[in-house]
Short mmCIF file of C-alpha atoms in Angstrom, two decimals:
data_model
loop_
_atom_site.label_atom_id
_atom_site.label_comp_id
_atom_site.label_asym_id
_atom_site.label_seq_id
_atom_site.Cartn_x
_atom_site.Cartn_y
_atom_site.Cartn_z
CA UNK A 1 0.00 0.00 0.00
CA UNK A 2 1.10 3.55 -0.91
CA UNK A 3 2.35 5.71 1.64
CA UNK A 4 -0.29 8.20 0.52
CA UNK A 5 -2.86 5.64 0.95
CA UNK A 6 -2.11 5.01 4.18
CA UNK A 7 -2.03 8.54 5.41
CA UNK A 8 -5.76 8.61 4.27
CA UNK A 9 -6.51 5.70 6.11
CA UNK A 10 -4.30 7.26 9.13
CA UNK A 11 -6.77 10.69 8.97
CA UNK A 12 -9.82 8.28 8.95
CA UNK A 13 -8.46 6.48 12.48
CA UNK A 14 -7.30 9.93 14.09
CA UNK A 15 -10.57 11.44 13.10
CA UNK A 16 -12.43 8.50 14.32
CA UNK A 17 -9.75 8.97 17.76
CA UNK A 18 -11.09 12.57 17.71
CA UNK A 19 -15.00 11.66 17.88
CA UNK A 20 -14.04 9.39 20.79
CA UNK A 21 -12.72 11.84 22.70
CA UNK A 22 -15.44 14.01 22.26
CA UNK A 23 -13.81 16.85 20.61
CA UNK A 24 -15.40 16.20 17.09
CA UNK A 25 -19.53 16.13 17.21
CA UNK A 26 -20.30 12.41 15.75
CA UNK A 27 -22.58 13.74 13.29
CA UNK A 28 -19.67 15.45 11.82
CA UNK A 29 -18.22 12.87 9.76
CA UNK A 30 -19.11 11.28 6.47
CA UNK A 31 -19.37 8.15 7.21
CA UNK A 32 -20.11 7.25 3.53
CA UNK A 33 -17.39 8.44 3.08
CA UNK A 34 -14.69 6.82 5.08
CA UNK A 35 -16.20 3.57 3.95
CA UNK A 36 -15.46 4.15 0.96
CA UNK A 37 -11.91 5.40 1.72
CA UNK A 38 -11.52 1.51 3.61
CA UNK A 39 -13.22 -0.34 0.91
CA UNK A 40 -11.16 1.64 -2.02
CA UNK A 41 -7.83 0.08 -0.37
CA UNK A 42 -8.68 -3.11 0.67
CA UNK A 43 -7.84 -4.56 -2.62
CA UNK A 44 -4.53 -3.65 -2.37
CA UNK A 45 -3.97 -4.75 1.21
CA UNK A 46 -1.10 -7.43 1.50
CA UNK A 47 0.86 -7.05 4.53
CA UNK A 48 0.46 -7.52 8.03
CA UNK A 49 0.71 -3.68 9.14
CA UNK A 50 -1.54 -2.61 6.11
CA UNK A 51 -4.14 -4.95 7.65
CA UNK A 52 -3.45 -3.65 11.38
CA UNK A 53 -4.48 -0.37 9.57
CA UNK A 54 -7.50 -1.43 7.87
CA UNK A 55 -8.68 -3.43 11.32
CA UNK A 56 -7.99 0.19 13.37
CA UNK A 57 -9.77 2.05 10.44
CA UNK A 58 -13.01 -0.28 10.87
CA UNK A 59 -12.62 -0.06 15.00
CA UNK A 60 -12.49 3.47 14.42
CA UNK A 61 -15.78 3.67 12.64
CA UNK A 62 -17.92 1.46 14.71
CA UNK A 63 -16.90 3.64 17.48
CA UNK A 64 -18.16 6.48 15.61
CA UNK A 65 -21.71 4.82 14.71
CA UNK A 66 -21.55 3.84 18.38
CA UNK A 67 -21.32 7.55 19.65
CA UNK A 68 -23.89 8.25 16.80
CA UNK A 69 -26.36 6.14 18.29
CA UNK A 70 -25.47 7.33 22.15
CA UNK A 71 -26.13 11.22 20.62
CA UNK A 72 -29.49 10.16 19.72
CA UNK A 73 -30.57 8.41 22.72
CA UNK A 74 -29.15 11.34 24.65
CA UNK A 75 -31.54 13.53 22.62
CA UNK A 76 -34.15 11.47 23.00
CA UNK A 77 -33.89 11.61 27.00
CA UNK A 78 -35.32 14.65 29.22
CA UNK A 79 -31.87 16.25 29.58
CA UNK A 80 -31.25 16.83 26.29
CA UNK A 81 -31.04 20.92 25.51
CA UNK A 82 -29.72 22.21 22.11
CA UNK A 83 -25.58 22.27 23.03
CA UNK A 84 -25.87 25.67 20.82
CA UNK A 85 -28.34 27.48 23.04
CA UNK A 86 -27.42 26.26 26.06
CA UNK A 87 -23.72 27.80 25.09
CA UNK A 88 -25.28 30.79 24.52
CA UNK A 89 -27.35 31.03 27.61
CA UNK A 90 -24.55 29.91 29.85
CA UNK A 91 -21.94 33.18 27.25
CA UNK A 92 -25.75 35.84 28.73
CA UNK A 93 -25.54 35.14 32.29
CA UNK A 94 -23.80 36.80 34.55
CA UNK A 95 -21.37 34.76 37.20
CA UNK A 96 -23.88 35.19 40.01
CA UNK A 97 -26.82 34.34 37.94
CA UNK A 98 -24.99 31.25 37.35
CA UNK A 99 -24.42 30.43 40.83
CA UNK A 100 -28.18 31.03 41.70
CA UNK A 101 -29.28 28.54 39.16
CA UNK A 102 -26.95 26.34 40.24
CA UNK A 103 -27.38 26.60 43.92
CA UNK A 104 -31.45 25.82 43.36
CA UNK A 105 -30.36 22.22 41.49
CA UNK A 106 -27.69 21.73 43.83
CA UNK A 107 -27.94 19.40 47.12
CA UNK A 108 -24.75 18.96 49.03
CA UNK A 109 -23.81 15.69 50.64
CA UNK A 110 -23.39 15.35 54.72
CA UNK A 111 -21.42 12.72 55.92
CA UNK A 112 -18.90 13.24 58.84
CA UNK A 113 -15.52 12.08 58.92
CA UNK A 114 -15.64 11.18 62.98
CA UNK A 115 -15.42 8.30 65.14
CA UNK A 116 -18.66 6.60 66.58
CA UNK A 117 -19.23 5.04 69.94
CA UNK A 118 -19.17 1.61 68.27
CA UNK A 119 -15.95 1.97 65.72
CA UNK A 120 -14.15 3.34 68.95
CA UNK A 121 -14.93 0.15 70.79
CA UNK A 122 -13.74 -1.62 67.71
CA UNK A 123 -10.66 0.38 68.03
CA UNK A 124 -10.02 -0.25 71.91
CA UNK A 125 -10.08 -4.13 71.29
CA UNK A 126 -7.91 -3.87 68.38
CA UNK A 127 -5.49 -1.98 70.45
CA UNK A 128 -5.86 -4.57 73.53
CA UNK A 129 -5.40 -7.57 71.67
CA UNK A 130 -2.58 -5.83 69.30
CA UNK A 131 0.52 -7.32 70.42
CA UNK A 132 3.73 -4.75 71.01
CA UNK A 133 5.65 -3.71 68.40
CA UNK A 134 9.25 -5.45 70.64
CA UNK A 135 7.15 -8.56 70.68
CA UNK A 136 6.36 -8.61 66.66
CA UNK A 137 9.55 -7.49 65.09
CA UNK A 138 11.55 -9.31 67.82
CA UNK A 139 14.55 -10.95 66.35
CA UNK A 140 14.12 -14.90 66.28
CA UNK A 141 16.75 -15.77 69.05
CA UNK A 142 18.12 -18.90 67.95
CA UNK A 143 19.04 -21.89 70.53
CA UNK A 144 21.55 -24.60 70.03
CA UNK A 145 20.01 -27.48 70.80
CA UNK A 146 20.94 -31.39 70.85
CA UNK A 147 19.68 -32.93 67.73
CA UNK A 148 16.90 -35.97 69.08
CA UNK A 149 14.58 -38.52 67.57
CA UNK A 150 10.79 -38.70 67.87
CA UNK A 151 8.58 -41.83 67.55
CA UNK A 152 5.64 -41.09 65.00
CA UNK A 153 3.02 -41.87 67.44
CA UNK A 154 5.26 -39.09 69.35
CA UNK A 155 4.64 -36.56 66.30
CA UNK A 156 1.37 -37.39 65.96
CA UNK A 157 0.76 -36.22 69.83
CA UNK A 158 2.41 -33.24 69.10
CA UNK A 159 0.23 -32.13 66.46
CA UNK A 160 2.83 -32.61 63.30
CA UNK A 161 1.29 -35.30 61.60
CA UNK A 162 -2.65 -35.84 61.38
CA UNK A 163 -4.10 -38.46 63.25
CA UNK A 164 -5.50 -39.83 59.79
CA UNK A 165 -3.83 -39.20 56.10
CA UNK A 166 -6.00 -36.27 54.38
CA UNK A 167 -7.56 -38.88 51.94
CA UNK A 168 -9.11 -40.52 54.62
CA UNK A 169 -10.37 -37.30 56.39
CA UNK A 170 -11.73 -36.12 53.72
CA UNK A 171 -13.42 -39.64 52.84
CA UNK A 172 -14.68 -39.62 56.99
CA UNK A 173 -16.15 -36.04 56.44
CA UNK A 174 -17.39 -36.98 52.89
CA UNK A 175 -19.34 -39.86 54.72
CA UNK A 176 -20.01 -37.19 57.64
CA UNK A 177 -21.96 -35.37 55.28
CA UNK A 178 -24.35 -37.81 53.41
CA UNK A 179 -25.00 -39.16 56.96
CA UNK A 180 -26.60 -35.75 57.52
CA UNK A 181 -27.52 -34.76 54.64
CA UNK A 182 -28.67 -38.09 52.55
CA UNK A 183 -27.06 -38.76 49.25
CA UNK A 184 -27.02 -35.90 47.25
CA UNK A 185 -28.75 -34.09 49.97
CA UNK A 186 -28.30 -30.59 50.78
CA UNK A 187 -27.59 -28.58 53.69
CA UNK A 188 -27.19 -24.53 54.66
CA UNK A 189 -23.27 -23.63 55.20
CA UNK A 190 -23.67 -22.69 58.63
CA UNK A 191 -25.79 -25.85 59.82
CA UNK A 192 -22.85 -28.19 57.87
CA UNK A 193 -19.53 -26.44 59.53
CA UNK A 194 -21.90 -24.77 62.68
CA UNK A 195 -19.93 -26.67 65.98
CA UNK A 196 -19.75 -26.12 70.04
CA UNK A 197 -16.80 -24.35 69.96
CA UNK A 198 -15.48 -21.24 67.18
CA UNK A 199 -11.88 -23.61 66.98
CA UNK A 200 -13.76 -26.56 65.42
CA UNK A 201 -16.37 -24.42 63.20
CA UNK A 202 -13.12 -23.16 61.40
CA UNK A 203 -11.49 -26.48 61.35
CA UNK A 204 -14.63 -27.44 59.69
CA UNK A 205 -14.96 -24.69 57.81
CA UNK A 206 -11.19 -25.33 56.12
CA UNK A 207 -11.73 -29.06 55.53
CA UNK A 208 -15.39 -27.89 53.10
CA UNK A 209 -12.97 -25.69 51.24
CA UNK A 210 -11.12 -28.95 50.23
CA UNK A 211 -14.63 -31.00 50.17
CA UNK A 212 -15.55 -28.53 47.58
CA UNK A 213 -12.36 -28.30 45.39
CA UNK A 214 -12.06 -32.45 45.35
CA UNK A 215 -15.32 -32.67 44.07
CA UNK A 216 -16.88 -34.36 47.18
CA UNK A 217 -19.47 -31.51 47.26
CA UNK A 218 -20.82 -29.38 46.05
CA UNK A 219 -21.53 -25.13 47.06
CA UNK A 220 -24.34 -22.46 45.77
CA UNK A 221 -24.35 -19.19 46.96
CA UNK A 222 -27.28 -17.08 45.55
CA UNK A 223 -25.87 -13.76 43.88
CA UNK A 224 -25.23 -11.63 47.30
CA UNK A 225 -24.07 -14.28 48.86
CA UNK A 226 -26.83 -14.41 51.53
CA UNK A 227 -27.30 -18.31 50.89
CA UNK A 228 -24.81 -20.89 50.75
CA UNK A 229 -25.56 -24.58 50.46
CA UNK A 230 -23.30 -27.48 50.34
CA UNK A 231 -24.48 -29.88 48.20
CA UNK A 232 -23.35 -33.32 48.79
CA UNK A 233 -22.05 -35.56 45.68
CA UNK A 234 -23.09 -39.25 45.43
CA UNK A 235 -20.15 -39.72 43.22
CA UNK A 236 -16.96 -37.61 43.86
CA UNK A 237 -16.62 -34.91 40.90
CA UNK A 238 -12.61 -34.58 40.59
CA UNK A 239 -13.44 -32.37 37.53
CA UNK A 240 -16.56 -31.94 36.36
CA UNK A 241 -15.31 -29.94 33.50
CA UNK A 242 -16.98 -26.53 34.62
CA UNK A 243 -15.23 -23.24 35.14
CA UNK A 244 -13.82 -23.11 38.82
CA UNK A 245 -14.81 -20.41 40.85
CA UNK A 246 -14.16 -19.24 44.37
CA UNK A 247 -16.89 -18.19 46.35
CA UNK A 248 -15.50 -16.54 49.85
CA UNK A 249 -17.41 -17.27 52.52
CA UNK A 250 -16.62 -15.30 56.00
CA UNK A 251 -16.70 -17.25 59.39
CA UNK A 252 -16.85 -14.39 61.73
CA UNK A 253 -16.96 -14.79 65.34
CA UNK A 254 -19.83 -13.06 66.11
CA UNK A 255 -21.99 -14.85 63.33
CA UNK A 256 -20.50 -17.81 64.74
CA UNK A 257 -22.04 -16.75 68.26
CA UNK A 258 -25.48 -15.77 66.50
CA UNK A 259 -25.38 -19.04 65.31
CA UNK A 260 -25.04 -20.86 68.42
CA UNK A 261 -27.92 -18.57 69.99
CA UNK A 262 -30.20 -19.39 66.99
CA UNK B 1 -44.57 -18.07 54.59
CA UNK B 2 -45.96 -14.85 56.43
CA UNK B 3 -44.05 -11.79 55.89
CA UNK B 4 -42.31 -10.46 58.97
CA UNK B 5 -44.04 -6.66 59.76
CA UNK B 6 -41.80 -4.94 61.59
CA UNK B 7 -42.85 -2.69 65.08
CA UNK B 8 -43.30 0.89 64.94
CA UNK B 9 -40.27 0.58 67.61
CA UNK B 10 -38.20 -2.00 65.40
CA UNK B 11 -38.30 0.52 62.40
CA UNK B 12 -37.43 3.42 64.89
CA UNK B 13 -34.17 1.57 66.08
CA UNK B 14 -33.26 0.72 62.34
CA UNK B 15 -33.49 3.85 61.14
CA UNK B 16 -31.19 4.80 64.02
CA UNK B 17 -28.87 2.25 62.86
CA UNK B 18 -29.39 3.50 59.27
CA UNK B 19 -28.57 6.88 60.65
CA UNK B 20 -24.88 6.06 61.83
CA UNK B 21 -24.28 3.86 58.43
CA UNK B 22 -25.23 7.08 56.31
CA UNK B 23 -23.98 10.22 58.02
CA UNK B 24 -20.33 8.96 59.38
CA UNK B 25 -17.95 7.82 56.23
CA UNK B 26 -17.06 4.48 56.48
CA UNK B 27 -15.11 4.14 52.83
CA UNK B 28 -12.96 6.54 50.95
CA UNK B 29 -15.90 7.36 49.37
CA UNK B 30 -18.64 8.98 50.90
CA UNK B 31 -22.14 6.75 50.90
CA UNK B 32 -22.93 3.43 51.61
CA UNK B 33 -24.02 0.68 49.19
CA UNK B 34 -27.40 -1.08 49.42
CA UNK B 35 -26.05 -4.36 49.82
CA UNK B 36 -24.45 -2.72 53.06
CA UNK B 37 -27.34 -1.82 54.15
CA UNK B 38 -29.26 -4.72 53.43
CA UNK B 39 -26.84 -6.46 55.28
CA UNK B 40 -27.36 -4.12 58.36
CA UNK B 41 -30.64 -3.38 58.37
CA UNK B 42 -32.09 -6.52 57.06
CA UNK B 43 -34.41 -7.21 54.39
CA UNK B 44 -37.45 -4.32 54.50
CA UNK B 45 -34.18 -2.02 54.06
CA UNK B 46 -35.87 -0.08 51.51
CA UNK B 47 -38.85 0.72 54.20
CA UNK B 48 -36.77 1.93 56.92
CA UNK B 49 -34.75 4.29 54.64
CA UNK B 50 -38.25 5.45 53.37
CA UNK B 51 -38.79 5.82 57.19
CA UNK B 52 -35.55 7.97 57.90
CA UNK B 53 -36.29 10.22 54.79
CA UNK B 54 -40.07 11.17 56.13
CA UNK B 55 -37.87 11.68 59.46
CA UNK B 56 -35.06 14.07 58.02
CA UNK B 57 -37.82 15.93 55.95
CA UNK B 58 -38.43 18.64 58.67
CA UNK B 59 -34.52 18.73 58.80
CA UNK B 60 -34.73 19.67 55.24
CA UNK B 61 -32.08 16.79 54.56
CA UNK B 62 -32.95 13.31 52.56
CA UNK B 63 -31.64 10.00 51.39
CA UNK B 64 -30.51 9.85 47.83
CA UNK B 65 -30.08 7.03 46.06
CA UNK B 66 -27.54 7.06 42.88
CA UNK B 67 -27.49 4.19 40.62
CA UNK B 68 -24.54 2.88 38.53
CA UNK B 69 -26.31 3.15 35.46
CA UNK B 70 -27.99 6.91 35.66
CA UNK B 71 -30.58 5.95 32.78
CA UNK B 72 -32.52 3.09 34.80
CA UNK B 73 -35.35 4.79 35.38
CA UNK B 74 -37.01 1.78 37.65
CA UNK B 75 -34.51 0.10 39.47
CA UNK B 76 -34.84 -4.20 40.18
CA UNK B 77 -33.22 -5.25 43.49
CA UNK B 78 -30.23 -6.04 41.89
CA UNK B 79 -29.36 -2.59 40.98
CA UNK B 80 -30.83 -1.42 44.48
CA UNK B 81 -28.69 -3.20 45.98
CA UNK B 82 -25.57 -1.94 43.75
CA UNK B 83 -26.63 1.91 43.81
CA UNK B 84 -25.31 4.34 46.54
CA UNK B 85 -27.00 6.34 49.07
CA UNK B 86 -26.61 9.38 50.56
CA UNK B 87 -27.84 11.56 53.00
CA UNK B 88 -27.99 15.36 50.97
CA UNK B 89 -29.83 18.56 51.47
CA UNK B 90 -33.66 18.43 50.17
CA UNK B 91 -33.63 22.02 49.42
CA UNK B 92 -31.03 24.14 47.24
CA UNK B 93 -29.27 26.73 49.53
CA UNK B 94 -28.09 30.46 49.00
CA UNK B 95 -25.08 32.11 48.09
CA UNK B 96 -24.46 33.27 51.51
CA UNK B 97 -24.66 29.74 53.14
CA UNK B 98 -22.46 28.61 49.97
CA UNK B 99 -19.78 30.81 51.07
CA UNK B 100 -20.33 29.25 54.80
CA UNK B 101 -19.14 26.53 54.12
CA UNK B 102 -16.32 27.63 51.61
CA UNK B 103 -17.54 28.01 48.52
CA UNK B 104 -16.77 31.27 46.34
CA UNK B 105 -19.72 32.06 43.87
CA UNK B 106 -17.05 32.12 41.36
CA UNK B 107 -16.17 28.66 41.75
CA UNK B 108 -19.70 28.00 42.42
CA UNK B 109 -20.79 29.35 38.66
CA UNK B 110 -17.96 27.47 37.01
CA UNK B 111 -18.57 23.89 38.28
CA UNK B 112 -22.22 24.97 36.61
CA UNK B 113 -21.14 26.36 33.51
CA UNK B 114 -18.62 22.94 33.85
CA UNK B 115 -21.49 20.35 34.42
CA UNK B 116 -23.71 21.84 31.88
CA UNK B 117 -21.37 22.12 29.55
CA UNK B 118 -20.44 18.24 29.42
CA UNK B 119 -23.83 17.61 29.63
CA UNK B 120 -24.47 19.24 26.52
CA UNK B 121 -21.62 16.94 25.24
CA UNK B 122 -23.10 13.95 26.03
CA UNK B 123 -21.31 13.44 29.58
CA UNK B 124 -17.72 14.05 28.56
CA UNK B 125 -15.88 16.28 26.62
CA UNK B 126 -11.97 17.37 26.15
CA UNK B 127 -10.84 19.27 29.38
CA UNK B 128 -9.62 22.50 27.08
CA UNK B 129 -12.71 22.50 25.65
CA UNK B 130 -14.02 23.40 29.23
CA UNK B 131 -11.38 25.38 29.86
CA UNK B 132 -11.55 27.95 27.33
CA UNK B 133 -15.49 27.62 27.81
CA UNK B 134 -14.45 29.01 31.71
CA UNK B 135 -12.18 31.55 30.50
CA UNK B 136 -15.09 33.45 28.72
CA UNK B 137 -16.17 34.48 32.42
CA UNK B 138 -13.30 33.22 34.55
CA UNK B 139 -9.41 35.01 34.87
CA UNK B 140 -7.30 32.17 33.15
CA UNK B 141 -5.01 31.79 35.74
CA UNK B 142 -8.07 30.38 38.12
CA UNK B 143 -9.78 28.34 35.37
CA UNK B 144 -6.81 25.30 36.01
CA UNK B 145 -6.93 25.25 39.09
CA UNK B 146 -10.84 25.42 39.59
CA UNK B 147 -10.48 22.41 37.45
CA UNK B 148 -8.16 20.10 39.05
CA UNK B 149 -10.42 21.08 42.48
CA UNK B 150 -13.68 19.89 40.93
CA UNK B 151 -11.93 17.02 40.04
CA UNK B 152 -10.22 16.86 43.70
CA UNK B 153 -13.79 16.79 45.24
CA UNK B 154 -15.38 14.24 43.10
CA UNK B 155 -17.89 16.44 40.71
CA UNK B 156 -15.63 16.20 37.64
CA UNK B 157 -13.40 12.93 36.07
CA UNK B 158 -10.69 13.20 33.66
CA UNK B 159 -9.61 10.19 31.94
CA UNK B 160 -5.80 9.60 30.78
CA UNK B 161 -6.44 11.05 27.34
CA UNK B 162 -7.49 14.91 29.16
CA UNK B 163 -11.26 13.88 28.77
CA UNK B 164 -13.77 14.83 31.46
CA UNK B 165 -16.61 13.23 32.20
CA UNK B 166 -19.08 13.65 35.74
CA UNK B 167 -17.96 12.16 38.66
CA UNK B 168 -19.76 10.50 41.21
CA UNK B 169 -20.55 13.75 43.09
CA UNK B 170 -21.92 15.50 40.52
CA UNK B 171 -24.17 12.31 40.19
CA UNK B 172 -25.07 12.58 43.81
CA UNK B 173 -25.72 16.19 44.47
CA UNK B 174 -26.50 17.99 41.49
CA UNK B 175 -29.85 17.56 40.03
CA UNK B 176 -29.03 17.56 36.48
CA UNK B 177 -32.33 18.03 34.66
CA UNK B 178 -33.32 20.77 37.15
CA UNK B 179 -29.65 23.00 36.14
CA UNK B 180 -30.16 22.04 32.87
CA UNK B 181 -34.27 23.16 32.71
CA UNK B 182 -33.47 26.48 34.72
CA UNK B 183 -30.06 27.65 32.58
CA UNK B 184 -32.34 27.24 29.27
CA UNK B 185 -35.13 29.07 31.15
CA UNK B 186 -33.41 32.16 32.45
CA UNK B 187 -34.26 35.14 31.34
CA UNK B 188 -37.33 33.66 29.73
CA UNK B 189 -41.06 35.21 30.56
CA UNK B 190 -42.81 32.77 32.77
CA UNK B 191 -45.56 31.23 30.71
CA UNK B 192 -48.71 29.37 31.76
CA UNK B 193 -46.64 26.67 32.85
CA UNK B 194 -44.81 27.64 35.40
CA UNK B 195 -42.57 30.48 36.21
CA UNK B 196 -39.00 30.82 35.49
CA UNK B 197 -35.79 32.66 36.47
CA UNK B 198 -35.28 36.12 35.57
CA UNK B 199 -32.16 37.78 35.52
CA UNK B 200 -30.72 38.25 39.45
CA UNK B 201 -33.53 37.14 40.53
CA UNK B 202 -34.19 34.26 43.00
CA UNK B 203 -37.74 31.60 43.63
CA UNK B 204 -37.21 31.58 47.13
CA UNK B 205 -37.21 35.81 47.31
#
């Protein structure tokens, strides 16, 4: 393609970049025209960039018919004045005028930037429970110690190795959960990882998270996430081929507590 | 199942609630979304803001609600629940109470002239465009920086390419058809229906 081609083609994108912006009306251009400007030089179109140009030009004008058709629904809604005479009004009135109108449409926001009662209370435990700054960044003092041995059965008291491997926990609360629920039953979220104390609710609340992504169960949440319901599989999903999502799903404390007093 | 009527007592303490969740900020931005206040308030949230409104009415104050999408003209729940509210001024107020709480009538008539201008553009428009349209009335060297304030304070956006567009306070506050009807209007005679603004002179007078 010519080099004078493609400066034609070049004015067609920056005038299309010009509508866009808002500084050309969208009525303003020909768009006859400019097709006929693309179509005239698509014959001739052979290399990569000379397409890139062509693609751009066409980008260009759909986003000129698409400000085309937002100028018409503009004028078609109640706010719609002619741009001329409202120019002309706003070139007539004086300053204050201007500010009168103004101040009859306008309606300023309250909202105060202040602590409450409640986020102050928030605040207080924060600062209670916050642990001092020599405590946090305290350097890790490092002791020397004889190198031992530990038994498993050892480990396993001390907490570093599960009582069961994680297949067979999640198996256990697989089976947990048809028990309660039937198979392919369903239950709310808060009734399935709900326990007597907030420790073992978020135990149970970690081990669904797994549940889930195995495909041993199922979740739906409803839009707002006011509903969640585990959904227990008959037949463990380990990909079910749909899109994975995350759904969060907060286990406060104090819902916790509302849900023991429910 | 029976729908749960709330007390005349039960919609008094929500509206208290409702009360703290709408006048102290809680985000960067001012307002709080109706999900929030779904959440907080439960789920005849829509009653017990209608509730605090009829309440701040003598106060001349009310709840507004701005939607995402300014064209819905009948919100679903959905988009309830996604719009903002905010507690504004019912009434519009006088130049001598704008200058109360900081505002010079000079900056007061170019944020007008500067909303009704990108109006008339279809919501956004190049930011010299509005410039030179404020230096018809304005000393230049205040036009720039009356800009970059309205911008500052949330009535105007400018995009990376210099384009400006409303911002969320302008959607909030400023009753856009009103400016729009009265700027047209001025200096008009009043006609059967209804009156309208003649020069320097005021409705409420």
């Amino acid at each position: 393609m010519s080099t004078r081609r493609r400066d034609e083609l070049d004015g067609v994108i920056n005038l299309c970049r010009a509508v866009q912006a808002g500084s050309v009306e969208p009525f303003a251009v020909d768009i006859d025209y400019m097709l006929q400007v693309i179509r005239r030089y698509y014959p001739e179109t052979t290399s990569l960039r000379d397409f890139c140009t062509d693609a751009k030009a066409i980008s260009g004008l759909s986003t000129v018919l698409g400000r085309q058709n937002e100028w018409i629904q503009h004028q078609s809604t109640t706010l719609y004045k002619d741009p001329f005479l409202l120019n002309q009004q706003l070139m007539r009135m004086e300053v204050g005028a201007i500010a009168d109108v103004f101040l009859r449409s306008w309606h300023p926001l309250l909202q105060m930037e202040q602590l409450s009662a409640a986020t102050l209370a928030g605040s207080l435990a924060y600062w209670t429970d916050l642990i001092p700054l020599a405590e946090r960044w305290r350097e890790e003092e490092l002791q020397l110690v004889d190198a031992g041995t530990a038994t498993v059965e050892e480990a396993r008291a001390l907490g570093y190795i599960p009582e069961e491997g994680f297949a067979q926990l999640m198996e256990g609360f697989w089976r947990e959960l048809e028990a309660r629920t039937g198979s392919g039953g369903r239950i709310a979220y808060w009734d399935w990882i709900g326990a007597d104390t907030y420790e073992e609710t978020v135990r149970r609340s970690y081990l669904t998270v797994f549940l889930v992504s195995y495909g041993y169960a199922g979740i739906e949440a409803d839009r707002l996430g006011e509903t969640v319901t585990i959904v227990h599989n008959p037949v463990p999903r380990f990909d079910n081929g749909q899109a994975r999502i995350s759904v969060p799903t907060l286990v406060d404390y104090e819902e916790w507590r509302q849900w023991r007093r429910e | 199942m029976a729908k749960r009527v709330r007390s005349e007592a039960g919609y008094a303490r929500k509206a208290k609630e409702a009360v703290h969740l709408l006048f102290f900020q809680h985000h960067r931005l001012p307002g709080v979304r109706g999900w929030e206040l779904r959440q907080e308030l439960g789920p005849d949230w829509l009653s017990v803001l209608e509730v605090l409104d009829k309440q701040l009415q003598p106060l001349d104050l009310q709840v507004t609600r701005v939607l995402d999408d300014p064209n819905i003209v009948e919100p679903d729940q959905a988009q309830l629940a996604d719009a903002r509210f905010y507690v504004t001024m019912r009434g519009g107020i006088d130049q001598r109470s704008a200058k109360i709480i900081g505002w010079r009538v000079d900056d007061i008539a170019g944020l007008a002239v500067a909303i009704a201008f990108i109006i008339s553009k279809q919501g956004k428009t190049p930011r010299v465009n509005v410039e030179k349209m404020l230096q018809e009335k304005l000393p230049g060297w205040r036009v720039k920086m009356s800009v970059d304030r309205y911008i500052q304070q949330g009535y105007l956006g400018e995009d990376d390419k210099g384009v400006l567009y409303l911002d969320w306070r302008s959607r909030a506050e400023v009753d856009q058809k009103q400016l729009i009807d009265l700027i047209v209007a001025f200096g008009k005679k009043p006609t059967e229906s209804g009156p309208v603004v003649a020069p320097g002179e005021k409705e409420d007078d």
